[in-house]
Amino acid sequence: MTSQTALEAYARMINTGECEDFLGMLADDFQYTSTSVLVDITSAAEYGDYIRQKLIFLRKDTKSYPWAEMSIYRGDHVVVLHQGSMNSPVAVLFLSVEGKKVVKGFITNIVPHPSEPERSGIFPGVD
């Protein structure tokens, strides 16, 4: 698996609300860090609980509805997250893959700034 494949699955999860395909890619000891979450997540099971609840919450209000776009930052594939519209970047997601599993996820809204990555206009799962 490549990081691009994993990022596409993540973006599809955000754009459709269906998370099982992406969750199936995670290593059991998946590590998730966010500049917006106070405590790191240290397992795939814990991340699954977190993201399922977060997707339910975000989809209740069109002002906070999330969108995920495939993007490039300094030559690396990333996902830019938008909130409320497809033109409101709020965060950048990086994933690390080892073998056939995603081992780390890092999401930031500070560095790089969400407006920095090169946008593709590709939102997996959106027709």
mmCIF file with all atom_site columns, C-alpha atoms in Angstrom:
data_model
loop_
_atom_site.group_PDB
_atom_site.id
_atom_site.type_symbol
_atom_site.label_atom_id
_atom_site.label_alt_id
_atom_site.label_comp_id
_atom_site.label_asym_id
_atom_site.label_entity_id
_atom_site.label_seq_id
_atom_site.pdbx_PDB_ins_code
_atom_site.Cartn_x
_atom_site.Cartn_y
_atom_site.Cartn_z
_atom_site.occupancy
_atom_site.B_iso_or_equiv
_atom_site.pdbx_formal_charge
_atom_site.auth_seq_id
_atom_site.auth_comp_id
_atom_site.auth_asym_id
_atom_site.auth_atom_id
_atom_site.pdbx_PDB_model_num
ATOM 1   C CA . MET A 1 1   ? 0.000   0.000  0.000  1.00 0.00 ? 1   MET A CA 1
ATOM 2   C CA . THR A 1 2   ? 1.177   3.529  -0.702 1.00 0.00 ? 2   THR A CA 1
ATOM 3   C CA . SER A 1 3   ? 0.452   6.653  1.289  1.00 0.00 ? 3   SER A CA 1
ATOM 4   C CA . GLN A 1 4   ? -1.503  7.940  -1.722 1.00 0.00 ? 4   GLN A CA 1
ATOM 5   C CA . THR A 1 5   ? -3.805  4.895  -1.607 1.00 0.00 ? 5   THR A CA 1
ATOM 6   C CA . ALA A 1 6   ? -4.334  5.375  2.120  1.00 0.00 ? 6   ALA A CA 1
ATOM 7   C CA . LEU A 1 7   ? -4.955  9.111  1.710  1.00 0.00 ? 7   LEU A CA 1
ATOM 8   C CA . GLU A 1 8   ? -7.538  8.451  -1.015 1.00 0.00 ? 8   GLU A CA 1
ATOM 9   C CA . ALA A 1 9   ? -9.335  6.031  1.328  1.00 0.00 ? 9   ALA A CA 1
ATOM 10  C CA . TYR A 1 10  ? -9.243  8.622  4.119  1.00 0.00 ? 10  TYR A CA 1
ATOM 11  C CA . ALA A 1 11  ? -10.597 11.339 1.820  1.00 0.00 ? 11  ALA A CA 1
ATOM 12  C CA . ARG A 1 12  ? -13.373 9.002  0.630  1.00 0.00 ? 12  ARG A CA 1
ATOM 13  C CA . MET A 1 13  ? -14.244 8.314  4.276  1.00 0.00 ? 13  MET A CA 1
ATOM 14  C CA . ILE A 1 14  ? -14.541 12.018 5.058  1.00 0.00 ? 14  ILE A CA 1
ATOM 15  C CA . ASN A 1 15  ? -16.495 12.788 1.882  1.00 0.00 ? 15  ASN A CA 1
ATOM 16  C CA . THR A 1 16  ? -18.971 9.906  2.205  1.00 0.00 ? 16  THR A CA 1
ATOM 17  C CA . GLY A 1 17  ? -19.144 9.248  5.952  1.00 0.00 ? 17  GLY A CA 1
ATOM 18  C CA . GLU A 1 18  ? -18.316 5.564  5.335  1.00 0.00 ? 18  GLU A CA 1
ATOM 19  C CA . CYS A 1 19  ? -15.285 4.709  7.448  1.00 0.00 ? 19  CYS A CA 1
ATOM 20  C CA . GLU A 1 20  ? -14.882 0.911  7.434  1.00 0.00 ? 20  GLU A CA 1
ATOM 21  C CA . ASP A 1 21  ? -12.587 0.718  4.364  1.00 0.00 ? 21  ASP A CA 1
ATOM 22  C CA . PHE A 1 22  ? -10.110 3.214  5.818  1.00 0.00 ? 22  PHE A CA 1
ATOM 23  C CA . LEU A 1 23  ? -10.298 1.716  9.314  1.00 0.00 ? 23  LEU A CA 1
ATOM 24  C CA . GLY A 1 24  ? -9.438  -1.678 7.828  1.00 0.00 ? 24  GLY A CA 1
ATOM 25  C CA . MET A 1 25  ? -6.126  -0.223 6.615  1.00 0.00 ? 25  MET A CA 1
ATOM 26  C CA . LEU A 1 26  ? -4.935  0.802  10.083 1.00 0.00 ? 26  LEU A CA 1
ATOM 27  C CA . ALA A 1 27  ? -2.284  -1.024 12.076 1.00 0.00 ? 27  ALA A CA 1
ATOM 28  C CA . ASP A 1 28  ? -3.548  -2.161 15.474 1.00 0.00 ? 28  ASP A CA 1
ATOM 29  C CA . ASP A 1 29  ? -1.169  0.305  17.140 1.00 0.00 ? 29  ASP A CA 1
ATOM 30  C CA . PHE A 1 30  ? -2.072  3.191  14.808 1.00 0.00 ? 30  PHE A CA 1
ATOM 31  C CA . GLN A 1 31  ? -0.948  6.551  16.227 1.00 0.00 ? 31  GLN A CA 1
ATOM 32  C CA . TYR A 1 32  ? -3.003  9.700  15.549 1.00 0.00 ? 32  TYR A CA 1
ATOM 33  C CA . THR A 1 33  ? -1.895  13.185 16.510 1.00 0.00 ? 33  THR A CA 1
ATOM 34  C CA . SER A 1 34  ? -3.738  16.425 15.891 1.00 0.00 ? 34  SER A CA 1
ATOM 35  C CA . THR A 1 35  ? -2.974  20.027 16.673 1.00 0.00 ? 35  THR A CA 1
ATOM 36  C CA . SER A 1 36  ? -6.694  20.324 17.549 1.00 0.00 ? 36  SER A CA 1
ATOM 37  C CA . VAL A 1 37  ? -7.008  17.276 19.842 1.00 0.00 ? 37  VAL A CA 1
ATOM 38  C CA . LEU A 1 38  ? -5.406  17.425 23.286 1.00 0.00 ? 38  LEU A CA 1
ATOM 39  C CA . VAL A 1 39  ? -4.629  13.721 23.681 1.00 0.00 ? 39  VAL A CA 1
ATOM 40  C CA . ASP A 1 40  ? -2.998  11.477 21.079 1.00 0.00 ? 40  ASP A CA 1
ATOM 41  C CA . ILE A 1 41  ? -4.870  8.373  19.936 1.00 0.00 ? 41  ILE A CA 1
ATOM 42  C CA . THR A 1 42  ? -2.801  5.209  20.266 1.00 0.00 ? 42  THR A CA 1
ATOM 43  C CA . SER A 1 43  ? -4.765  2.399  18.634 1.00 0.00 ? 43  SER A CA 1
ATOM 44  C CA . ALA A 1 44  ? -6.901  1.656  15.609 1.00 0.00 ? 44  ALA A CA 1
ATOM 45  C CA . ALA A 1 45  ? -9.834  0.757  17.859 1.00 0.00 ? 45  ALA A CA 1
ATOM 46  C CA . GLU A 1 46  ? -9.636  4.080  19.695 1.00 0.00 ? 46  GLU A CA 1
ATOM 47  C CA . TYR A 1 47  ? -9.353  5.985  16.396 1.00 0.00 ? 47  TYR A CA 1
ATOM 48  C CA . GLY A 1 48  ? -12.379 4.091  15.026 1.00 0.00 ? 48  GLY A CA 1
ATOM 49  C CA . ASP A 1 49  ? -14.489 5.179  17.996 1.00 0.00 ? 49  ASP A CA 1
ATOM 50  C CA . TYR A 1 50  ? -13.248 8.754  17.626 1.00 0.00 ? 50  TYR A CA 1
ATOM 51  C CA . ILE A 1 51  ? -13.796 9.147  13.875 1.00 0.00 ? 51  ILE A CA 1
ATOM 52  C CA . ARG A 1 52  ? -17.231 7.486  13.840 1.00 0.00 ? 52  ARG A CA 1
ATOM 53  C CA . GLN A 1 53  ? -18.500 9.973  16.436 1.00 0.00 ? 53  GLN A CA 1
ATOM 54  C CA . LYS A 1 54  ? -16.773 12.905 14.763 1.00 0.00 ? 54  LYS A CA 1
ATOM 55  C CA . LEU A 1 55  ? -18.327 12.118 11.361 1.00 0.00 ? 55  LEU A CA 1
ATOM 56  C CA . ILE A 1 56  ? -21.795 11.882 12.907 1.00 0.00 ? 56  ILE A CA 1
ATOM 57  C CA . PHE A 1 57  ? -21.309 15.225 14.678 1.00 0.00 ? 57  PHE A CA 1
ATOM 58  C CA . LEU A 1 58  ? -19.911 17.054 11.629 1.00 0.00 ? 58  LEU A CA 1
ATOM 59  C CA . ARG A 1 59  ? -22.669 15.873 9.314  1.00 0.00 ? 59  ARG A CA 1
ATOM 60  C CA . LYS A 1 60  ? -25.424 17.293 11.519 1.00 0.00 ? 60  LYS A CA 1
ATOM 61  C CA . ASP A 1 61  ? -24.703 20.868 10.456 1.00 0.00 ? 61  ASP A CA 1
ATOM 62  C CA . THR A 1 62  ? -24.002 22.003 6.885  1.00 0.00 ? 62  THR A CA 1
ATOM 63  C CA . LYS A 1 63  ? -21.821 24.811 8.254  1.00 0.00 ? 63  LYS A CA 1
ATOM 64  C CA . SER A 1 64  ? -19.362 22.239 9.569  1.00 0.00 ? 64  SER A CA 1
ATOM 65  C CA . TYR A 1 65  ? -19.758 19.599 6.859  1.00 0.00 ? 65  TYR A CA 1
ATOM 66  C CA . PRO A 1 66  ? -16.287 18.247 6.030  1.00 0.00 ? 66  PRO A CA 1
ATOM 67  C CA . TRP A 1 67  ? -14.711 17.818 2.601  1.00 0.00 ? 67  TRP A CA 1
ATOM 68  C CA . ALA A 1 68  ? -11.376 16.120 1.857  1.00 0.00 ? 68  ALA A CA 1
ATOM 69  C CA . GLU A 1 69  ? -9.291  16.968 -1.204 1.00 0.00 ? 69  GLU A CA 1
ATOM 70  C CA . MET A 1 70  ? -6.248  15.170 -2.571 1.00 0.00 ? 70  MET A CA 1
ATOM 71  C CA . SER A 1 71  ? -3.341  17.603 -2.594 1.00 0.00 ? 71  SER A CA 1
ATOM 72  C CA . ILE A 1 72  ? 0.462   17.841 -2.790 1.00 0.00 ? 72  ILE A CA 1
ATOM 73  C CA . TYR A 1 73  ? 2.740   19.496 -0.245 1.00 0.00 ? 73  TYR A CA 1
ATOM 74  C CA . ARG A 1 74  ? 6.456   19.737 -1.018 1.00 0.00 ? 74  ARG A CA 1
ATOM 75  C CA . GLY A 1 75  ? 6.239   16.720 -3.332 1.00 0.00 ? 75  GLY A CA 1
ATOM 76  C CA . ASP A 1 76  ? 4.293   14.520 -0.883 1.00 0.00 ? 76  ASP A CA 1
ATOM 77  C CA . HIS A 1 77  ? 0.673   13.455 -1.155 1.00 0.00 ? 77  HIS A CA 1
ATOM 78  C CA . VAL A 1 78  ? -1.565  14.904 1.558  1.00 0.00 ? 78  VAL A CA 1
ATOM 79  C CA . VAL A 1 79  ? -5.248  15.530 2.131  1.00 0.00 ? 79  VAL A CA 1
ATOM 80  C CA . VAL A 1 80  ? -6.495  19.058 2.665  1.00 0.00 ? 80  VAL A CA 1
ATOM 81  C CA . LEU A 1 81  ? -9.611  19.165 4.814  1.00 0.00 ? 81  LEU A CA 1
ATOM 82  C CA . HIS A 1 82  ? -12.227 21.807 4.159  1.00 0.00 ? 82  HIS A CA 1
ATOM 83  C CA . GLN A 1 83  ? -15.145 22.658 6.383  1.00 0.00 ? 83  GLN A CA 1
ATOM 84  C CA . GLY A 1 84  ? -18.475 24.044 5.269  1.00 0.00 ? 84  GLY A CA 1
ATOM 85  C CA . SER A 1 85  ? -17.495 24.285 1.599  1.00 0.00 ? 85  SER A CA 1
ATOM 86  C CA . MET A 1 86  ? -14.968 22.828 -0.821 1.00 0.00 ? 86  MET A CA 1
ATOM 87  C CA . ASN A 1 87  ? -13.081 26.135 -0.760 1.00 0.00 ? 87  ASN A CA 1
ATOM 88  C CA . SER A 1 88  ? -12.527 26.545 2.972  1.00 0.00 ? 88  SER A CA 1
ATOM 89  C CA . PRO A 1 89  ? -9.271  24.757 3.876  1.00 0.00 ? 89  PRO A CA 1
ATOM 90  C CA . VAL A 1 90  ? -8.903  24.184 7.609  1.00 0.00 ? 90  VAL A CA 1
ATOM 91  C CA . ALA A 1 91  ? -6.310  21.404 8.050  1.00 0.00 ? 91  ALA A CA 1
ATOM 92  C CA . VAL A 1 92  ? -3.764  19.162 6.350  1.00 0.00 ? 92  VAL A CA 1
ATOM 93  C CA . LEU A 1 93  ? -3.506  15.393 6.928  1.00 0.00 ? 93  LEU A CA 1
ATOM 94  C CA . PHE A 1 94  ? -0.328  13.353 6.553  1.00 0.00 ? 94  PHE A CA 1
ATOM 95  C CA . LEU A 1 95  ? -0.299  9.530  6.741  1.00 0.00 ? 95  LEU A CA 1
ATOM 96  C CA . SER A 1 96  ? 2.623   7.121  7.182  1.00 0.00 ? 96  SER A CA 1
ATOM 97  C CA . VAL A 1 97  ? 2.413   3.623  5.730  1.00 0.00 ? 97  VAL A CA 1
ATOM 98  C CA . GLU A 1 98  ? 4.581   0.634  6.598  1.00 0.00 ? 98  GLU A CA 1
ATOM 99  C CA . GLY A 1 99  ? 4.052   -2.471 4.526  1.00 0.00 ? 99  GLY A CA 1
ATOM 100 C CA . LYS A 1 100 ? 0.325   -2.949 4.119  1.00 0.00 ? 100 LYS A CA 1
ATOM 101 C CA . LYS A 1 101 ? -0.835  -0.836 7.068  1.00 0.00 ? 101 LYS A CA 1
ATOM 102 C CA . VAL A 1 102 ? -1.256  2.814  7.967  1.00 0.00 ? 102 VAL A CA 1
ATOM 103 C CA . VAL A 1 103 ? 0.797   3.338  11.121 1.00 0.00 ? 103 VAL A CA 1
ATOM 104 C CA . LYS A 1 104 ? 0.558   7.083  11.756 1.00 0.00 ? 104 LYS A CA 1
ATOM 105 C CA . GLY A 1 105 ? -1.720  9.987  11.058 1.00 0.00 ? 105 GLY A CA 1
ATOM 106 C CA . PHE A 1 106 ? -0.974  13.623 11.749 1.00 0.00 ? 106 PHE A CA 1
ATOM 107 C CA . ILE A 1 107 ? -3.393  16.472 11.142 1.00 0.00 ? 107 ILE A CA 1
ATOM 108 C CA . THR A 1 108 ? -2.420  20.107 11.498 1.00 0.00 ? 108 THR A CA 1
ATOM 109 C CA . ASN A 1 109 ? -3.946  23.497 10.999 1.00 0.00 ? 109 ASN A CA 1
ATOM 110 C CA . ILE A 1 110 ? -0.741  25.370 11.811 1.00 0.00 ? 110 ILE A CA 1
ATOM 111 C CA . VAL A 1 111 ? 2.294   24.199 9.774  1.00 0.00 ? 111 VAL A CA 1
ATOM 112 C CA . PRO A 1 112 ? 1.829   23.833 6.955  1.00 0.00 ? 112 PRO A CA 1
ATOM 113 C CA . HIS A 1 113 ? -1.014  26.290 6.761  1.00 0.00 ? 113 HIS A CA 1
ATOM 114 C CA . PRO A 1 114 ? -4.013  24.601 5.089  1.00 0.00 ? 114 PRO A CA 1
ATOM 115 C CA . SER A 1 115 ? -3.785  27.014 2.156  1.00 0.00 ? 115 SER A CA 1
ATOM 116 C CA . GLU A 1 116 ? -0.202  25.970 1.305  1.00 0.00 ? 116 GLU A CA 1
ATOM 117 C CA . PRO A 1 117 ? -0.600  22.549 -0.402 1.00 0.00 ? 117 PRO A CA 1
ATOM 118 C CA . GLU A 1 118 ? -1.197  22.424 -4.136 1.00 0.00 ? 118 GLU A CA 1
ATOM 119 C CA . ARG A 1 119 ? -4.876  21.648 -4.620 1.00 0.00 ? 119 ARG A CA 1
ATOM 120 C CA . SER A 1 120 ? -6.020  19.054 -7.154 1.00 0.00 ? 120 SER A CA 1
ATOM 121 C CA . GLY A 1 121 ? -9.769  19.582 -7.195 1.00 0.00 ? 121 GLY A CA 1
ATOM 122 C CA . ILE A 1 122 ? -10.140 15.813 -6.570 1.00 0.00 ? 122 ILE A CA 1
ATOM 123 C CA . PHE A 1 123 ? -12.530 14.925 -3.748 1.00 0.00 ? 123 PHE A CA 1
ATOM 124 C CA . PRO A 1 124 ? -12.663 11.080 -3.653 1.00 0.00 ? 124 PRO A CA 1
ATOM 125 C CA . GLY A 1 125 ? -16.173 9.720  -3.249 1.00 0.00 ? 125 GLY A CA 1
ATOM 126 C CA . VAL A 1 126 ? -17.798 12.889 -4.618 1.00 0.00 ? 126 VAL A CA 1
ATOM 127 C CA . ASP A 1 127 ? -19.365 12.485 -8.052 1.00 0.00 ? 127 ASP A CA 1
#
